[in-house]
Short mmCIF file of C-alpha atoms in Angstrom, two decimals:
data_model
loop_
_atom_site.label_atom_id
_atom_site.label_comp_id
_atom_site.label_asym_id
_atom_site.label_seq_id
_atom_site.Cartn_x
_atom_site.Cartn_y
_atom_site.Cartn_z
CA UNK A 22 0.00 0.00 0.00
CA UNK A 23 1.32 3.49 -0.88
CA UNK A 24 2.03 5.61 1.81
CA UNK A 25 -0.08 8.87 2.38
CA UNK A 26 1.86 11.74 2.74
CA UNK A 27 -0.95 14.27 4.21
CA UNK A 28 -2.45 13.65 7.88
CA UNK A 29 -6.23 14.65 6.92
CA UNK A 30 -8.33 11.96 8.68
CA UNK A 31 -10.34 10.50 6.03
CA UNK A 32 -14.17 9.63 6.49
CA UNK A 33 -14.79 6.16 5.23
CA UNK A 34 -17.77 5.67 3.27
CA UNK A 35 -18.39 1.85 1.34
CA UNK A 36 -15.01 1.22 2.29
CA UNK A 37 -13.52 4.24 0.64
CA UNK A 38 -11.13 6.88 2.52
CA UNK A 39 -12.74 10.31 1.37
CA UNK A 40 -10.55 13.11 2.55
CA UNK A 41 -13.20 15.78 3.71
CA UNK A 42 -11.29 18.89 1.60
CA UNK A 43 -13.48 21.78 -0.12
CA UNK A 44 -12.17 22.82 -3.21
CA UNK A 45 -10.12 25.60 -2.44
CA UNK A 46 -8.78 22.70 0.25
CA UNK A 47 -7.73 20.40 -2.51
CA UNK A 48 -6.19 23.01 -5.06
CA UNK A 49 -3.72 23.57 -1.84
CA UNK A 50 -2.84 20.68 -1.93
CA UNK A 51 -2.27 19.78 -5.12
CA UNK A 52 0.54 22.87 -4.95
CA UNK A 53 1.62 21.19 -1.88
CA UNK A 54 1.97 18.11 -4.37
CA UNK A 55 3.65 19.86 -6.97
CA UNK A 56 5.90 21.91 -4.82
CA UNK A 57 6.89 18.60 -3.31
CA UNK A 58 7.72 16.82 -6.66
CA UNK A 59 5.08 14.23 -5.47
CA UNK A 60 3.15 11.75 -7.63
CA UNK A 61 -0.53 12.06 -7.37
CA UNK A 62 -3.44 10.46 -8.08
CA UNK A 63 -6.06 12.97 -7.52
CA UNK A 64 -9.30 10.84 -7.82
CA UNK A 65 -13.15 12.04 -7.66
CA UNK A 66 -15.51 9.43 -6.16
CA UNK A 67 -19.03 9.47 -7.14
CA UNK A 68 -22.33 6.87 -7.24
CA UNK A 69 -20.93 5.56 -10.11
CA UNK A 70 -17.52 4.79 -8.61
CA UNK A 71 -18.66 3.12 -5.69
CA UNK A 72 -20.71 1.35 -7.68
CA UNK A 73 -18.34 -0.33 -9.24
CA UNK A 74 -16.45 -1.29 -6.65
CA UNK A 75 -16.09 -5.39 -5.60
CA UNK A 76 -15.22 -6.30 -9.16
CA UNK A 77 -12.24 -6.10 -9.54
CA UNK A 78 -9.59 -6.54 -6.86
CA UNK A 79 -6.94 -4.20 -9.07
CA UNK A 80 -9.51 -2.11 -9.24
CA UNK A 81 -10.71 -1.37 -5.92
CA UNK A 82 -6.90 -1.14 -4.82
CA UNK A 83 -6.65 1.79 -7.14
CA UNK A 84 -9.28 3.85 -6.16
CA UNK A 85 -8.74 3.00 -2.28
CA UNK A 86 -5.02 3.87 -2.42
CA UNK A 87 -4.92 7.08 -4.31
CA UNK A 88 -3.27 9.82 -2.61
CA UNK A 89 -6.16 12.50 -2.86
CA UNK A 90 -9.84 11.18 -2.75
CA UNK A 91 -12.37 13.55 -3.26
CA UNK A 92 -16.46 13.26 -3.43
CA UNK A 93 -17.54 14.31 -6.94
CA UNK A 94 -20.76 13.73 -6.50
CA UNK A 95 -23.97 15.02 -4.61
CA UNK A 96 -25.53 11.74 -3.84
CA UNK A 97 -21.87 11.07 -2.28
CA UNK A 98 -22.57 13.98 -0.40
CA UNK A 99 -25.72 13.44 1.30
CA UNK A 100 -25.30 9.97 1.53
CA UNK A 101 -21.88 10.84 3.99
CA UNK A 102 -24.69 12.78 6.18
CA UNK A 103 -27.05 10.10 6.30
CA UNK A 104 -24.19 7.85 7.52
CA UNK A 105 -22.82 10.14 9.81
CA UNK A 106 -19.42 10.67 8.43
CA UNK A 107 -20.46 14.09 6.89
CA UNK A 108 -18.25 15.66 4.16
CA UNK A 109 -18.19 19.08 3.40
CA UNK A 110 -18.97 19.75 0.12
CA UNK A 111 -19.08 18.28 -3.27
CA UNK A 112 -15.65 18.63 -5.57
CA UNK A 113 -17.28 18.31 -9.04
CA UNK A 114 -14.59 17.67 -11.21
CA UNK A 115 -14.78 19.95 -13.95
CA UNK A 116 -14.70 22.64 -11.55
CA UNK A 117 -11.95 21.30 -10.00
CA UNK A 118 -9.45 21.31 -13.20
CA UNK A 119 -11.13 24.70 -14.03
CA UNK A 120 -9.69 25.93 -10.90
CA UNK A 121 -6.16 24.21 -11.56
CA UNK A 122 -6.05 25.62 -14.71
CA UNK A 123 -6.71 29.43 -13.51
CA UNK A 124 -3.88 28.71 -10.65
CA UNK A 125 -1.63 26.76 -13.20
CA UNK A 126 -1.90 30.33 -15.47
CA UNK A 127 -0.85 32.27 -12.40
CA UNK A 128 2.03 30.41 -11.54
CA UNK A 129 3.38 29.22 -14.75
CA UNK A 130 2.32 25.19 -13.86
CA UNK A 131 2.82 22.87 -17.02
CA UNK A 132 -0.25 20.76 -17.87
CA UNK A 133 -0.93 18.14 -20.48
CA UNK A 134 -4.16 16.51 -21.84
CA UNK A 135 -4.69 12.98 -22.59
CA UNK A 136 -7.83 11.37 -23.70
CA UNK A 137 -10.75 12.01 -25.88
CA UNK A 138 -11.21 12.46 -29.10
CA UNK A 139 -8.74 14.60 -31.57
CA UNK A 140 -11.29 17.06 -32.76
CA UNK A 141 -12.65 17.44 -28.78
CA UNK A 142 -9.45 18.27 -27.28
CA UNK A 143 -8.10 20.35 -30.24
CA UNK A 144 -11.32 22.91 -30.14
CA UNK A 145 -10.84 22.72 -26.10
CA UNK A 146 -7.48 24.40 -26.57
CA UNK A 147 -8.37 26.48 -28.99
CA UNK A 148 -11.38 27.93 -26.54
CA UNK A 149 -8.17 28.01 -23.87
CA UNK A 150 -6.25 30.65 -26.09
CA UNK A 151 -8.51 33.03 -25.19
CA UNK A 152 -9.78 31.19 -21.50
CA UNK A 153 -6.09 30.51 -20.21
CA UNK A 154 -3.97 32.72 -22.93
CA UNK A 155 -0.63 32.20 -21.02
CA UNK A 156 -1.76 28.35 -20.01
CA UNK A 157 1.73 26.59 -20.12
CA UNK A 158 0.32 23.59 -22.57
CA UNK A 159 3.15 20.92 -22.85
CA UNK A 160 1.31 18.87 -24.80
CA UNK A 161 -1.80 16.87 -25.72
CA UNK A 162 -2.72 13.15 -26.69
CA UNK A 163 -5.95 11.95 -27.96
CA UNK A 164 -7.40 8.97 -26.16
CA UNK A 165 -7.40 6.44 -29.12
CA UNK A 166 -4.22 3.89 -28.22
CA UNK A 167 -4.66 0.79 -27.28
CA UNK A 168 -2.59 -0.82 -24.02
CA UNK A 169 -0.01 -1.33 -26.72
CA UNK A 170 1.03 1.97 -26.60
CA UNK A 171 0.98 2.29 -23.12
CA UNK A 172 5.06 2.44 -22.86
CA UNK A 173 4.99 5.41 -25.97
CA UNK A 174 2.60 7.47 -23.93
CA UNK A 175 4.54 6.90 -20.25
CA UNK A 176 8.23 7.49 -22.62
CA UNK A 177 6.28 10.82 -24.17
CA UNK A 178 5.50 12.25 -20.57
CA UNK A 179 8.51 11.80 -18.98
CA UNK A 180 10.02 13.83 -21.75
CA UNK A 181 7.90 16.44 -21.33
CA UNK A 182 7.61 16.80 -17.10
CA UNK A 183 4.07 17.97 -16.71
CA UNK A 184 3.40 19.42 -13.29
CA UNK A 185 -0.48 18.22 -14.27
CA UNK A 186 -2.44 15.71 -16.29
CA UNK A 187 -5.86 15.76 -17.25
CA UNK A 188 -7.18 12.55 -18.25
CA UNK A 189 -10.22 12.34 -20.22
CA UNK A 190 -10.53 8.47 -20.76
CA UNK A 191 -13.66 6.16 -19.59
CA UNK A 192 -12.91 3.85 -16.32
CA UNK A 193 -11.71 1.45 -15.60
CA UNK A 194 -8.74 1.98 -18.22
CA UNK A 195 -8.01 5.59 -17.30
CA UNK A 196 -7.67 4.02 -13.24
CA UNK A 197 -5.39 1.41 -15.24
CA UNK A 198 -3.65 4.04 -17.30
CA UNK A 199 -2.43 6.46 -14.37
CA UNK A 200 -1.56 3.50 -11.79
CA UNK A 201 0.88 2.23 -14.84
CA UNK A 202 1.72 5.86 -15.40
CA UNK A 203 2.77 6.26 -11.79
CA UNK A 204 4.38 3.01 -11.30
CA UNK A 205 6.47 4.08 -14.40
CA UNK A 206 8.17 7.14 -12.85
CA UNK A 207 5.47 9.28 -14.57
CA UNK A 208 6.34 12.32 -11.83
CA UNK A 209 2.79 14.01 -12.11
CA UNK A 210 -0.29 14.99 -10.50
CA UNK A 211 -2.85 12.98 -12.22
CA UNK A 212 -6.40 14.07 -12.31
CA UNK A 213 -9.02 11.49 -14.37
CA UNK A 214 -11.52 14.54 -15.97
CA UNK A 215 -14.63 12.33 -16.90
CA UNK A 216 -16.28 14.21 -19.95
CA UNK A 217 -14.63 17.48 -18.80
CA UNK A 218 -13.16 17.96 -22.43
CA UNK A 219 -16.15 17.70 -23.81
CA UNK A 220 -17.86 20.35 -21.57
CA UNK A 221 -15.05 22.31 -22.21
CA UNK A 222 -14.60 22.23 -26.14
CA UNK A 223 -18.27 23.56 -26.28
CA UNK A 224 -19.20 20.10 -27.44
CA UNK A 225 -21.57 19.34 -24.38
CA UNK A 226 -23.45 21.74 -22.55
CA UNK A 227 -23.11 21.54 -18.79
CA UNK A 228 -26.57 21.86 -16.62
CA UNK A 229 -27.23 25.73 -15.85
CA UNK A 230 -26.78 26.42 -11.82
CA UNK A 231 -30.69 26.23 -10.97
CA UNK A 232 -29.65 22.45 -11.71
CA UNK A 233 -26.48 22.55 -10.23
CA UNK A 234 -27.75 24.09 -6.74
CA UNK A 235 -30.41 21.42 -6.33
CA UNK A 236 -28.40 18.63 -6.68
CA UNK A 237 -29.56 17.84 -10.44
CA UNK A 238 -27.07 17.91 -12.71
CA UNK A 239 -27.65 14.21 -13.57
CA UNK A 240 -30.99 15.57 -14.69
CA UNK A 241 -29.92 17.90 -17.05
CA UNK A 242 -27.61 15.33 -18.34
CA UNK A 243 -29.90 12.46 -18.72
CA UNK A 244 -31.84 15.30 -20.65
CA UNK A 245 -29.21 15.80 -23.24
CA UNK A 246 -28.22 11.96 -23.62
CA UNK A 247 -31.36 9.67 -22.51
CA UNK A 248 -30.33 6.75 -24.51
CA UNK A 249 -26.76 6.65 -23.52
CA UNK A 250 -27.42 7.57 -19.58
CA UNK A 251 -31.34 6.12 -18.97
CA UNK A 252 -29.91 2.68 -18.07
CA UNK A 253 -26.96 3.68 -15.97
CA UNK A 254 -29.22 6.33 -13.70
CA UNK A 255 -32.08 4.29 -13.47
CA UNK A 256 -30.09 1.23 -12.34
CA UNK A 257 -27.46 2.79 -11.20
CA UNK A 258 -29.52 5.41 -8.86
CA UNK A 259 -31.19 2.50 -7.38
CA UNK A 260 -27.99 -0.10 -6.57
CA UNK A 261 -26.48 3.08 -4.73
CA UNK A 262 -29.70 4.14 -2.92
CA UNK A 263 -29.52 0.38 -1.92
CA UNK A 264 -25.88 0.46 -0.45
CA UNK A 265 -26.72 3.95 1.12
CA UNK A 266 -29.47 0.92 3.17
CA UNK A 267 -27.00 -1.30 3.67
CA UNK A 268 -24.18 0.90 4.81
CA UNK A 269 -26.37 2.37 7.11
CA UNK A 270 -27.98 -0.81 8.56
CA UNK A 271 -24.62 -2.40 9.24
CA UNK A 272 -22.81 0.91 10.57
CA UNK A 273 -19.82 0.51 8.12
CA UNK A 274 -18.93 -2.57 9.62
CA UNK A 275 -18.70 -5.42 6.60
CA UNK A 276 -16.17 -6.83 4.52
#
C-alpha cells in the first residue's frame, strides 16, 4: 500500500477513505503536491464509482489507495450525512481542473491533456487561447491507443515533465492508465476529468446552476443523452440508494 503523505483523517464511506477537503482545500494541496515533486493520483468518487467497486480486486486497490480522494458527486454527499461521516462539500470535477487551470496560469504550472477524441481536445485548446492565454500547454494526446502503446505514452510524458495531467478516458482503463503511469516514474499529479473535455470544447453543454444548486445535474444530463445515460441512472440510482441501506444498517462494519 502506498504511503499517504498528508495527515487529513479520512471519512470512510463503502469502504472508501474520502478526505473531507473543499475545493479551495484540494487546489492547496495539489501545490503542496507539486511543490513537493510528489506523484498524485487525484481521484473524484461518485455513485458511479462506488458502484463499481467489488469487481475487480486491481480495481478497488486503485481507487482505495490514491493519494487524494475527493467526493464528486452530490448523492456522495448526502449519503456521507445520512451515515454520519459528513463531508463538506461536493468537488465536481470539472470545476476542479477549471480551478487548476486558472492557478496553473498564475504560476506558470505545465499541464498536459490525454484522452478524448482529436477534434474534442483540439477545439478545447483552442477555446483556452482566449480562456487561459498564457496556459503553459506541454502537450496533448488523444485517447485512441490501445494498451499497446501504453510504454509510448509513459516514454512521451517523462520527456515532457508535466506538473499536471488531465485525463479524459472512460474507467476502468483511465484508473489502469495512471496506476501504470505512476508506477512508471510518470512524476505528475494525475487528475481522471470524466467528460470534462467535452464540456469544455463547447461540445456538451453543462446543466445551468438552478440544476447545479439542487443537486440535479444528472438531470440535465440524462436530458441531453437519454439513450446513452437512462440505463446507468435508473439502475445505477437505485444499486447506490440500496448500499446507502445497507451501509447504514450495518454501521460501516462489513467486509
Amino acid at each position: 500500500m502506498k504511503e499517504r503523505t498528508h495527515k487529513l483523517k479520512r471519512e470512510v464511506l463503502f469502504g472508501v477513505g474520502v478526505d473531507p477537503l473543499t475545493l479551495q482545500e484540494t487546489v492547496s494541496l495539489v501545490e503542496q503536491k507539486i511543490r513537493d515533486k510528489k506523484p498524485t493520483h487525484l481521484l473524484g468518487v461518485n455513485a458511479d464509482k462506488i458502484n463499481g467497486l467489488g469487481i475487480d480486486d486491481k480495481y478497488d486497490d486503485i481507487i482505495k489507495n490514491a493519494e487524494i480522494i475527493n467526493a464528486d458527486g452530490a448523492s456522495l454527499v448526502i449519503a456521507s450525512k445520512i451515515l454520519k461521516h459528513p463531508l463538506p462539500e461536493r468537488v465536481a470535477g470539472i470545476d476542479l481542473m477549471q480551478s487548476l487551470l486558472d492557478i496553473s496560469e498564475k504560476k506558470n504550472y505545465s499541464v498536459y491533456f490525454l484522452g478524448s477524441k482529436q477534434e474534442v481536445v483540439e477545439k478545447m485548446l483552442s477555446n483556452f487561447h482566449s480562456d487561459y492565454p498564457k496556459l503553459n500547454v506541454a502537450g496533448y494526446r488523444n485517447g485512441y491507443f490501445t494498451e499497446a502503446d501504453w510504454p509510448a505514452v509513459s516514454e512521451e510524458l517523462r520527456k515532457k515533465q508535466p506538473d499536471i495531467i488531465f485525463i479524459g478516458i472512460t474507467s476502468p482503463i483511465k484508473e489502469y492508465l495512471i496506476d501504470y503511469l505512476m508506477r512508471d516514474s510518470v512524476n505528475s499529479i494525475f487528475m481522471g476529468v470524466g467528460g470534462s473535455f467535452d464540456v469544455l470544447s463547447g461540445n456538451i453543454n453543462r446543466a445551468p446552476m438552478w440544476y447545479q444548486n439542487h443537486n440535479l445535474e444528472w438531470l440535465y444530463r440524462l436530458s441531453q443523452e437519454p439513450k446513452r445515460l437512462f440505463r446507468r441512472y435508473l439502475f445505477g440510482n437505485i444499486k447506490f440508494i440500496l448500499l446507502v441501506l445497507r451501509e447504514k444498517l450495518l454501521g460501516g462494519n462489513h467486509d
